[in-house]
Every structure is written in structure tokens, then in C-alpha cells.
């Protein structure tokens, strides 16, 4: 019996000795390890983001800025009646009651968002409720003081805040401030212990951006575009204005548009930056590319004349009609009167390979590289995949898709003497008080045409506006020479051109001999019997460009026709023609 007792006591002594040794080991040798584990269970980090930088227009006017806004959060375990609290909060701030009830009902959580970036009135209503467990902090909220002005260009910012479109997305890393991590403690239930009136971190905000866009010109572009779309019952439209000498974007408008202060209320289609993201068939505005190829290759002489078939031509077994009946036209008259048959004659002389090379040299089929998110490259089929009649259709702008920006940029190359520049919207970045311009601006992408070809094309484009019977007469601006081209393109759907659906456009530059601006106006699907670019888009161009020239202080052309200068039409080949007789409108 005593032996058994001794054994039990010995085993007990060994167990207590082992326990004591383990306790000693935990408190001495592994002390630091478990202290650190305990601290980690109590600690976490709250990520706070400083304000984003401000975006300014070319004159220093604020287009996008960060302001302070109240945000509400809750500690669910401090809320006795989650359903009742959710109902009162939902009524105060317009939130979803069911979603709030679900969040507040999670008693295991020490932190949930209730409503972020509240409007001042909503925040005041919520504060007045004095609900237990509902607390407030201050966050940075993006604000656009000019509302919808240049909205598709600026883009918008999510609650995070992260840029989701436009400049806000393209320059997100530049505009965003550096994140600051604030340590907070967690209790045993792993709920964050937060404090009222959590202050914003003292950290430098993101860099400021200065744009090339002029708010005054942008406002007029948007106003005139919206008025034209409404006047003609159109589906929408767009405007692009560039400085031809640098590629700087002076204005870029889309219709429809949206207010970035409430971007969530706009359908996704209204938030698209049409000049950069949409593609379309350019129609007759593309005839200048064909004309450029003809001059660059030496396939034609400016004084050459062409049989335009009295309104039609059979090309490789297919009858292609003109929009009017023309007989014999000079090279320059083909452009002035916008003859499809004449353009086909030019394209046939140039040939498929050289036409394709010229198209690509002007940047079509590739992104321009503009510093905006979501740019489309358009579509140019490789010449090896062209069908028998593609050279004919491409000659007057069918069978190719381009963005409005690409077309405006191609005309900018004609305007400046032959250099294709990369378009851009940000002219300078300001960080910590230091303002720097990006090193690669302006950036020349190449020379698709010679200076001589550019000058010849410019004179031809003047005829479009000045010559009797020219299709762009409504683009004339008193006191300035204007050069440009009209376009009336049929719209394809599923590979078939739809009767009655057109894209009306005008693209040009002024003053013609010393261009300060290039501008493209597009009206998409105008309703009614008037759908030609010369009728609908040319006048919009004139009003927008007139304001831009005044705004930029561009002197008028004096004298209007130049002392001792040859009449324009005579200088390009032949006497001033009489307007062609009206014929059946086909495709242009």
C-alpha cells in the first residue's frame, strides 16, 4: 500500500515539476515571443489616404479638387436595436434600409461603414439623431466645381478613392496622395477600437495637374454641340479642337455627357469620351488622305482633270454612285465638291499599297498615344486582306473605322506643314511647389506628307469653304480664311449600310494660312431631310472656332484675299466652276 502511494506521489511530483518547468520556459525563454503575439492580436492598421491633387485648366481654373466630407461608421455591438437604427439612418441619408440592418446586426464587428462622403445636409440630419454606436470621421471627397464641363475628359473617382475614367484614371498614381497607415487597437472580440473625429493624416496631397483645355472654349464647344444635337434630333455628337503646332487639346466635347459629381446616376453610355473611345466611318472627310497619297506618290498633278461619269462609275464590276451628277472636275474641284467618283479615280491611280501606306502614316489603325484612359485604335484592314473594290470605297472613307481624335490629328498634320504630333491634355505637373512640363511634349510621331503637299492640300481645303458650290460654305468665319472638309457618312449595322442613318461632320482649321486651331465637329444620326455635313456640322464649326480665335487673340486675315494674289480657284486649276446640278443623293 505504501509503495503504491509513493509511486503516485512521485508521479505527481514529476507532473508538477514538468508544469513548473514549462511555466518557467514560457515566462522566461519564450516571453518575448508570446508578448509579441498578444500585441499582434490587439493591433491593426487603418489605411488613410490624403487628398488627391487638384486639376486646373489652361488658365488656372479649378476643374477637379478634393474637399472634406463627413462619413459615418458604426460599432455594431454598441447598437441595441439594429433594425430600428437602420430605419432611422436610411431615412436620414437615403441609404438602403435592408443593407444597413444587415451591417448593424453583426454584433461581432467593431467597425462597419454606415454612409461615406455625405452631403452636408445629410450629415447634419444623421448627427441630429444622436444614435448610440454611430460615429463620424472626415474623409476626402472629389468635387468638380464646374459640373459637367469636360466630364468625359476629366473622368471620375470612386469612393476608395481611385480614378475610374479619364484623366483621373490615366494619372491616378500622380494625382493620388501617399497612403498613411494609422495604428488602432482591437479588443478580445477582434473589433477595432476607433475614436470620434478621426483626423486626416498630415501627409502631402497628390500632385496637381495643369491641362491644355481652355474652359471658355470648352464651354462654347459643349454648348454649340448640345444645341446642334437637340436642333437636329440627333443621337449625339462630338467636338475635338487641337493646337496643330503641338498636339495640345484645346477642347474635347461629347454628347450626351454627365455630371461627375453624380456619375453613378448616369448610364455608362453617357460617360464615354466619344472623341477618344468611339469609332466611325469618316466618309468624305477621308478624301484628303486619298488626295495626300495622290500628291505624295506623284500619281496626279494639281492641274489634272478627271471624268466623273455624270454621277456614277463602274469599278471592277460594281456601279458606285455619286451624291451629285458631275462631269469633268479638276483635282481640287473633286475635294471642293466632294465627288465620290473623283476620289475613286484618285485612289485607282495611287494603288492599294501606296494608299494603305499613307493611311497608316497618318496614324489610322493605331492609338494616338493621348494621355487619356480607354483610347481606341480604330480599324484598318491589312492591305493583303483587301477585297477587289476596297481601294474604291476607302478612297471616299468607307470600309475603315477611325476615332474623331485620329481624324482631327491627321488634319492637324496638314495644317502644320506635314508633322503628325501626339495629342495630349496635361501640360504640366506640380508637386511640392515645383511645376514641371512632361519631357516628351510636344512629341512628333512622324511626317506623313511633305510641306509642299500640305500647302497644296490647304489651298484645296480653302476651296471647300470659299468656292461657289463648295460643300463647306457655312464654315466661313468673317475676317478669317478657313480651310476644311465636309463629310456625310452612311452608318453600317452588321455589315450593311442602313438607309436614313448618317454621320454628318466638318473638320478644318483657321486661319488657313497660319493655323491656330484645328476643329472637328460630328453630329451622329441627325433626323429629317437635312443630314449633310455642310448643312449641319459646318455652321457649328464656324461658331466654335470663331470664339476660339477671339479667345486666343488670333489676329484677323488682312486683307481678306491677299493683295496681288491669284484667285484661289484659278491658282489650283481652271476658272471658277458653276455649281453642279443637283442629283440623287446616294452615299455622300
XYZ file of C-alpha atoms in Angstrom:
588
model
C 0.000 0.000 0.000
C 2.788 2.413 0.959
C 4.644 1.502 -2.199
C 1.624 2.411 -4.349
C 1.267 5.756 -2.521
C 4.929 6.506 -3.074
C 4.509 5.845 -6.790
C 1.508 8.173 -7.024
C 3.309 10.915 -5.133
C 6.362 10.511 -7.305
C 4.287 10.797 -10.483
C 2.510 13.858 -9.103
C 5.824 15.433 -8.216
C 7.127 14.786 -11.716
C 3.973 16.298 -13.277
C 4.218 19.450 -11.144
C 7.920 19.689 -11.872
C 7.214 19.469 -15.601
C 4.454 22.053 -15.312
C 6.739 24.384 -13.372
C 9.451 23.925 -15.954
C 7.018 24.699 -18.773
C 5.718 27.791 -16.986
C 9.249 28.937 -16.398
C 10.039 28.314 -20.063
C 7.016 30.322 -21.197
C 7.775 33.234 -18.871
C 11.491 33.374 -19.477
C 12.689 31.818 -22.714
C 9.525 32.375 -24.835
C 8.382 35.510 -23.031
C 9.125 37.914 -25.876
C 7.509 35.640 -28.455
C 4.156 35.473 -26.678
C 4.185 39.144 -25.758
C 4.543 39.943 -29.451
C 1.725 37.550 -30.339
C -0.518 39.217 -27.792
C 0.299 42.628 -29.192
C -0.420 41.489 -32.737
C -3.834 40.260 -31.643
C -4.569 43.732 -30.311
C -3.061 45.784 -33.131
C -4.178 46.538 -36.662
C -3.767 49.371 -39.151
C -6.313 51.711 -40.660
C -5.275 52.920 -44.123
C -5.981 56.627 -44.638
C -5.493 58.380 -47.968
C -4.519 62.070 -48.202
C -6.391 64.366 -50.628
C -5.888 63.940 -54.375
C -4.217 66.736 -56.283
C -6.193 69.488 -57.993
C -6.777 69.548 -61.757
C -6.650 73.004 -63.397
C -7.493 74.188 -66.892
C -5.071 76.113 -69.106
C -5.837 79.396 -67.326
C -5.576 78.000 -63.791
C -9.266 77.456 -63.159
C -10.123 74.512 -60.891
C -11.783 71.629 -62.713
C -11.408 68.896 -60.070
C -10.497 69.257 -56.416
C -10.676 67.437 -53.090
C -12.911 68.671 -50.286
C -13.615 67.385 -46.787
C -16.760 65.347 -46.305
C -18.276 63.641 -43.270
C -18.506 59.850 -43.264
C -20.421 57.794 -40.701
C -19.405 54.444 -39.263
C -20.831 52.259 -36.503
C -19.738 49.903 -33.723
C -22.455 47.208 -34.054
C -22.072 45.764 -30.559
C -22.983 49.176 -29.121
C -26.306 49.212 -31.006
C -29.129 47.563 -29.072
C -31.753 47.757 -31.855
C -30.042 47.270 -35.242
C -33.309 47.216 -37.232
C -34.610 50.402 -35.635
C -31.283 52.193 -36.057
C -31.121 51.103 -39.707
C -34.579 52.533 -40.381
C -33.687 55.918 -38.878
C -30.330 56.102 -40.659
C -31.872 55.138 -44.002
C -34.463 57.907 -43.677
C -31.786 60.474 -42.816
C -29.285 59.744 -45.593
C -31.334 57.907 -48.235
C -29.489 54.602 -47.858
C -30.846 51.093 -48.301
C -32.556 50.044 -45.071
C -32.053 46.302 -45.540
C -28.340 46.657 -46.257
C -27.879 48.845 -43.180
C -29.800 46.416 -40.978
C -27.551 43.585 -42.134
C -24.405 45.559 -41.345
C -25.570 46.823 -37.963
C -26.778 43.365 -36.968
C -23.249 41.963 -36.985
C -22.565 42.184 -33.279
C -19.178 40.511 -33.724
C -17.848 43.516 -35.613
C -16.253 46.538 -34.060
C -16.483 48.673 -37.210
C -18.772 48.956 -40.245
C -19.321 51.823 -42.654
C -22.769 53.406 -42.482
C -22.525 56.131 -45.152
C -19.460 57.690 -46.756
C -18.778 61.160 -48.118
C -22.134 62.577 -47.082
C -23.548 65.827 -48.333
C -23.532 68.444 -45.518
C -27.325 68.382 -45.096
C -27.431 64.578 -44.865
C -24.567 64.531 -42.367
C -26.366 67.086 -40.197
C -29.579 65.052 -40.216
C -27.688 61.945 -39.156
C -25.804 63.750 -36.395
C -29.073 65.106 -35.042
C -30.306 61.551 -34.393
C -27.542 61.029 -31.790
C -27.683 57.275 -32.251
C -25.554 55.214 -29.828
C -22.757 53.418 -31.634
C -22.865 55.689 -34.705
C -19.767 57.847 -35.039
C -18.267 60.226 -37.604
C -14.962 60.794 -39.309
C -13.748 63.119 -42.055
C -12.730 61.850 -45.478
C -11.511 63.465 -48.675
C -14.165 63.691 -51.395
C -13.682 64.556 -55.076
C -15.552 67.625 -56.269
C -15.985 69.052 -59.766
C -16.880 72.730 -59.300
C -17.864 73.305 -62.951
C -20.212 70.330 -63.006
C -20.420 68.540 -66.338
C -17.797 70.706 -68.070
C -15.235 68.409 -69.733
C -16.605 65.497 -67.694
C -15.645 62.675 -70.115
C -12.118 64.091 -70.264
C -11.741 64.509 -66.507
C -13.363 61.186 -65.656
C -14.396 60.473 -62.080
C -13.218 58.922 -58.823
C -14.698 56.117 -56.758
C -15.243 56.253 -53.000
C -11.905 54.461 -52.450
C -10.704 56.972 -53.909
C -9.360 55.581 -57.175
C -9.601 57.182 -60.612
C -12.071 55.216 -62.712
C -12.044 57.079 -66.042
C -10.452 59.918 -67.987
C -7.550 61.889 -66.552
C -8.448 60.710 -63.060
C -7.638 57.145 -64.165
C -4.750 57.861 -66.550
C -2.903 59.943 -63.932
C -4.179 58.124 -60.847
C -0.745 57.386 -59.384
C 0.323 61.000 -59.926
C -2.794 62.654 -58.504
C -3.267 60.304 -55.550
C -1.518 61.164 -52.294
C 0.665 58.686 -50.441
C -1.277 56.368 -48.163
C -0.794 56.749 -44.395
C -1.377 53.832 -42.036
C -2.778 54.690 -38.605
C -2.359 52.034 -35.854
C -5.526 51.097 -33.970
C -6.219 48.549 -31.212
C -8.547 45.566 -31.274
C -10.274 44.105 -28.273
C -10.573 40.394 -27.485
C -13.511 40.126 -29.869
C -11.282 41.500 -32.660
C -13.277 44.643 -33.091
C -11.407 47.834 -33.951
C -11.384 50.454 -31.229
C -11.857 53.711 -33.102
C -12.305 57.246 -31.864
C -14.656 60.043 -32.802
C -13.447 62.782 -35.174
C -10.667 60.712 -36.660
C -8.357 63.332 -38.193
C -6.952 63.194 -41.692
C -3.259 62.279 -41.732
C -0.776 65.086 -42.129
C 0.764 63.964 -45.405
C 1.364 65.793 -48.673
C -1.515 65.521 -51.148
C -1.113 64.190 -54.657
C 0.385 66.243 -57.457
C -1.639 68.947 -59.206
C -2.235 68.784 -62.963
C -2.482 71.660 -65.426
C -4.421 70.883 -68.604
C -4.220 72.244 -72.127
C -8.014 72.589 -72.187
C -9.404 76.120 -72.024
C -12.648 76.256 -70.005
C -14.091 79.077 -72.100
C -13.515 77.283 -75.413
C -14.676 74.020 -73.861
C -17.898 75.654 -72.661
C -18.706 77.033 -76.114
C -17.884 73.694 -77.754
C -20.239 71.844 -75.396
C -22.960 74.479 -75.727
C -22.933 74.566 -79.524
C -22.697 70.781 -79.791
C -25.641 70.220 -77.443
C -27.705 72.825 -79.303
C -26.994 71.187 -82.680
C -27.827 67.714 -81.376
C -31.138 68.995 -79.998
C -31.910 71.097 -83.086
C -31.497 68.178 -85.465
C -32.917 65.457 -83.223
C -29.581 63.650 -83.381
C -28.415 60.690 -81.373
C -25.319 62.525 -80.170
C -22.107 64.125 -81.338
C -18.579 65.186 -80.522
C -16.073 68.006 -80.913
C -12.267 67.929 -80.902
C -10.078 71.035 -81.066
C -6.280 70.823 -81.267
C -3.338 73.172 -81.460
C -1.851 71.942 -84.770
C 1.637 73.086 -83.820
C 1.913 70.937 -80.688
C -0.940 68.416 -80.475
C -2.346 70.096 -77.356
C -6.078 69.513 -76.878
C -7.893 72.841 -76.512
C -11.397 71.359 -76.254
C -12.927 67.893 -76.321
C -16.701 67.513 -76.025
C -19.148 64.608 -76.091
C -22.917 64.492 -76.321
C -24.537 63.001 -74.334
C -22.437 63.695 -71.255
C -22.781 63.537 -67.458
C -22.020 65.263 -64.146
C -19.004 63.620 -62.457
C -20.303 64.795 -59.078
C -23.093 62.232 -59.540
C -21.545 59.817 -62.029
C -23.435 56.864 -60.590
C -26.723 58.356 -61.775
C -25.602 58.446 -65.434
C -25.861 55.392 -67.704
C -22.467 54.002 -68.768
C -23.036 55.138 -72.382
C -23.187 58.772 -71.247
C -19.807 58.503 -69.513
C -17.890 57.593 -72.684
C -15.312 60.027 -74.061
C -16.565 59.840 -77.655
C -13.612 61.542 -79.442
C -11.188 59.029 -77.928
C -13.236 55.864 -77.461
C -15.842 55.757 -80.254
C -15.071 54.768 -83.843
C -16.988 55.611 -87.014
C -16.590 55.624 -90.791
C -15.269 59.092 -91.688
C -16.872 59.415 -95.112
C -15.805 62.287 -97.338
C -13.501 63.917 -94.777
C -11.197 60.982 -95.559
C -10.825 62.114 -99.177
C -7.977 64.335 -98.011
C -5.971 61.221 -97.157
C -6.559 59.944 -100.698
C -5.583 63.336 -102.101
C -2.448 63.362 -99.950
C -1.465 59.929 -101.245
C -2.025 61.074 -104.827
C 0.255 64.078 -104.374
C 2.952 62.281 -102.371
C 3.238 59.470 -104.912
C 3.182 61.816 -107.903
C 0.169 59.959 -109.264
C -1.591 63.240 -110.065
C -0.830 66.864 -110.709
C -2.943 69.602 -109.085
C -3.956 70.747 -112.578
C -5.168 67.305 -113.734
C -8.819 66.900 -114.644
C -10.957 63.785 -114.252
C -14.070 62.371 -115.885
C -16.525 61.907 -113.018
C -19.058 59.925 -115.031
C -22.108 62.147 -114.546
C -22.868 60.698 -111.137
C -21.615 57.126 -111.308
C -18.743 54.801 -112.077
C -18.483 51.064 -112.671
C -15.479 49.903 -110.656
C -14.461 46.266 -111.042
C -17.992 45.241 -111.928
C -19.830 47.355 -109.345
C -21.775 50.569 -110.020
C -20.854 53.177 -107.396
C -22.943 56.346 -107.437
C -22.006 59.878 -106.513
C -24.087 62.156 -104.320
C -24.473 64.546 -107.285
C -24.033 64.403 -111.037
C -20.574 65.678 -112.014
C -18.998 65.656 -115.462
C -15.413 66.870 -115.691
C -13.687 68.063 -112.474
C -10.181 69.204 -111.640
C -8.233 67.594 -108.809
C -9.062 70.463 -106.456
C -12.731 70.507 -107.514
C -13.056 66.836 -106.569
C -12.321 67.912 -102.992
C -14.302 71.169 -103.129
C -17.463 69.469 -104.430
C -16.767 66.177 -102.593
C -17.109 63.853 -105.570
C -17.028 60.165 -104.698
C -16.322 59.181 -108.293
C -13.457 61.656 -108.436
C -11.999 60.224 -105.224
C -12.218 56.724 -106.697
C -10.308 57.941 -109.759
C -7.598 59.280 -107.433
C -7.445 56.089 -105.401
C -7.158 53.950 -108.519
C -4.174 55.985 -109.683
C -2.474 55.720 -106.289
C -2.960 51.980 -105.938
C -3.720 49.785 -102.964
C -0.261 49.562 -101.409
C 0.554 53.274 -101.511
C -2.906 54.241 -100.289
C -2.553 51.823 -97.376
C 0.889 53.211 -96.520
C -0.435 56.769 -96.486
C -3.396 55.801 -94.297
C -1.066 54.205 -91.768
C 1.398 57.112 -91.948
C -1.370 59.464 -90.800
C -1.820 57.281 -87.714
C -5.029 55.487 -88.609
C -5.235 51.970 -87.214
C -3.040 52.851 -84.210
C -3.698 54.642 -80.954
C -2.528 58.247 -80.957
C -0.995 57.763 -77.507
C -3.006 60.561 -75.923
C -2.739 60.639 -72.128
C -6.337 59.557 -71.531
C -7.734 56.199 -70.494
C -9.597 53.867 -72.840
C -8.366 55.050 -76.258
C -9.466 53.031 -79.282
C -7.140 52.289 -82.194
C -9.841 52.123 -84.856
C -9.580 49.522 -87.604
C -7.560 49.481 -90.818
C -7.503 46.137 -92.593
C -4.051 44.968 -93.743
C -3.683 45.555 -97.472
C -3.214 41.813 -98.025
C -6.798 41.314 -96.826
C -8.396 43.972 -99.042
C -11.143 42.884 -101.413
C -11.281 43.873 -105.067
C -13.222 47.108 -104.574
C -11.817 48.177 -101.179
C -9.472 50.715 -102.740
C -12.520 52.446 -104.246
C -14.529 52.543 -101.023
C -11.568 53.594 -98.888
C -10.910 56.463 -101.290
C -14.038 58.210 -100.025
C -13.967 56.968 -96.426
C -15.948 53.737 -96.367
C -14.673 50.424 -95.004
C -12.450 51.970 -92.346
C -13.133 52.915 -88.727
C -11.405 55.845 -87.060
C -11.779 57.852 -83.882
C -12.664 61.549 -84.070
C -9.312 62.294 -82.429
C -7.405 60.407 -85.134
C -9.118 62.350 -87.902
C -8.594 65.725 -86.213
C -4.944 64.851 -85.661
C -4.480 63.934 -89.331
C -5.853 67.326 -90.356
C -3.534 68.945 -87.814
C -0.625 67.418 -89.743
C -1.919 69.038 -92.934
C -2.366 72.350 -91.122
C 1.146 72.487 -89.637
C 3.038 71.589 -92.787
C 3.222 67.807 -92.544
C 4.146 66.771 -88.976
C 1.988 64.317 -87.040
C 2.093 65.108 -83.317
C 0.970 63.019 -80.365
C -2.104 64.687 -78.824
C -2.027 65.434 -75.104
C -4.164 67.066 -72.400
C -1.752 67.541 -69.471
C 0.721 70.365 -69.975
C 2.388 70.418 -66.540
C 2.571 68.617 -63.192
C 3.021 70.489 -59.895
C 4.446 68.583 -56.934
C 5.714 70.132 -53.691
C 5.604 73.579 -55.271
C 7.697 72.576 -58.295
C 5.967 72.809 -61.689
C 7.381 70.666 -64.477
C 6.252 70.010 -68.031
C 6.482 66.408 -69.252
C 9.735 65.963 -71.132
C 8.152 64.429 -74.235
C 5.815 67.292 -75.158
C 5.318 68.196 -77.888
C 6.257 64.860 -79.443
C 6.457 64.404 -83.206
C 5.342 60.957 -84.386
C 6.432 61.347 -87.994
C 5.904 63.223 -91.262
C 3.196 61.571 -93.374
C 3.419 64.273 -96.066
C 5.839 66.913 -97.286
C 5.440 70.621 -96.653
C 4.651 71.144 -100.355
C 1.872 68.547 -100.267
C 0.489 70.095 -97.082
C 0.391 73.538 -98.708
C -1.386 72.206 -101.802
C -3.971 70.414 -99.665
C -4.510 73.551 -97.595
C -5.322 75.561 -100.734
C -7.721 72.841 -101.863
C -9.440 72.870 -98.472
C -9.921 76.620 -98.751
C -11.922 75.976 -101.921
C -14.340 73.785 -99.950
C -15.317 76.866 -97.941
C -14.762 79.696 -100.426
C -15.613 78.353 -103.888
C -19.091 78.761 -105.310
C -20.668 75.336 -104.950
C -18.168 74.263 -102.267
C -19.773 71.961 -99.714
C -18.414 73.833 -96.683
C -19.669 77.370 -97.272
C -21.341 77.512 -93.851
C -17.953 77.080 -92.165
C -16.846 80.559 -93.259
C -15.826 82.934 -90.441
C -15.851 86.685 -91.187
C -12.326 88.093 -91.131
C -10.542 84.737 -91.363
C -9.643 82.290 -94.104
C -10.957 78.841 -93.276
C -9.832 75.508 -94.743
C -11.845 72.360 -94.190
C -13.769 69.368 -95.462
C -17.324 68.153 -95.112
C -18.365 64.578 -94.501
C -21.684 62.730 -94.743
C -21.116 59.077 -93.970
C -23.640 56.279 -94.095
C -23.766 54.172 -90.928
C -23.275 50.415 -91.196
C -25.022 47.895 -88.971
C -23.952 44.256 -89.142
C -22.024 44.974 -92.326
C -24.936 46.657 -94.139
C -25.414 50.402 -94.631
C -28.711 51.498 -93.114
C -30.882 53.881 -95.109
C -31.514 57.146 -93.302
C -28.707 56.815 -90.744
C -25.817 59.210 -91.300
C -22.890 60.822 -89.539
C -22.565 64.488 -90.523
C -19.190 66.124 -89.962
C -16.903 69.023 -90.734
C -13.195 69.219 -89.978
C -10.967 72.179 -90.701
C -8.547 74.797 -89.433
C -8.171 78.558 -89.188
C -6.630 80.874 -90.097
C -5.968 78.761 -93.175
C -2.522 80.192 -93.962
C -1.282 80.294 -90.335
C -3.453 77.795 -88.452
C -4.012 78.345 -84.737
C -6.688 75.692 -84.241
C -7.924 72.501 -85.881
C -11.507 71.522 -85.105
C -13.707 68.532 -85.913
C -17.484 68.552 -85.371
C -19.525 65.345 -85.651
C -23.318 65.052 -85.451
C -24.438 61.432 -85.139
C -27.698 60.344 -86.794
C -29.440 63.681 -87.410
C -33.157 63.295 -88.039
C -35.025 64.735 -91.006
C -34.094 65.511 -94.583
C -31.061 67.670 -93.739
C -28.203 65.365 -92.855
C -25.198 66.582 -94.848
C -22.087 67.718 -93.015
C -22.084 71.024 -94.872
C -25.627 71.768 -93.707
C -25.405 70.549 -90.114
C -21.811 70.474 -88.847
C -20.107 73.302 -90.765
C -22.043 76.065 -89.011
C -21.289 74.563 -85.595
C -17.604 74.518 -86.532
C -17.767 78.200 -87.507
C -19.286 79.289 -84.195
C -16.886 77.282 -82.026
C -13.774 78.278 -83.972
C -14.829 81.948 -84.138
C -14.955 82.052 -80.341
C -11.655 80.175 -80.027
C -9.829 82.598 -82.326
C -11.120 85.552 -80.327
C -10.289 83.844 -77.050
C -6.746 83.084 -78.192
C -6.245 86.584 -79.589
C -5.552 85.387 -83.136
C -5.356 88.397 -85.496
C -7.705 88.579 -88.472
C -6.530 87.925 -92.003
C -5.828 91.253 -93.693
C -6.621 91.807 -96.499
C -9.210 89.023 -96.951
C -7.869 87.833 -100.328
C -4.238 88.962 -100.214
C -3.001 91.842 -102.354
C -1.763 90.740 -105.737
C -2.576 87.078 -105.073
C -4.119 84.867 -107.738
C -7.761 83.968 -107.187
C -7.829 80.753 -105.176
C -9.621 78.562 -107.716
C -7.548 79.795 -110.627
C -4.364 79.059 -108.684
C -5.418 75.432 -108.339
C -6.502 74.743 -111.868
C -9.094 76.411 -114.019
C -11.793 79.019 -113.951
C -14.291 79.157 -111.116
C -16.825 76.427 -111.931
C -20.555 76.734 -111.722
C -22.265 74.637 -109.061
C -23.099 71.119 -110.253
C -26.684 70.279 -110.994
C -28.416 68.552 -108.079
C -28.790 64.803 -108.434
C -29.956 61.892 -106.354
C -28.184 61.700 -103.009
C -26.507 58.331 -102.639
C -23.798 57.969 -100.029
C -22.184 61.386 -99.576
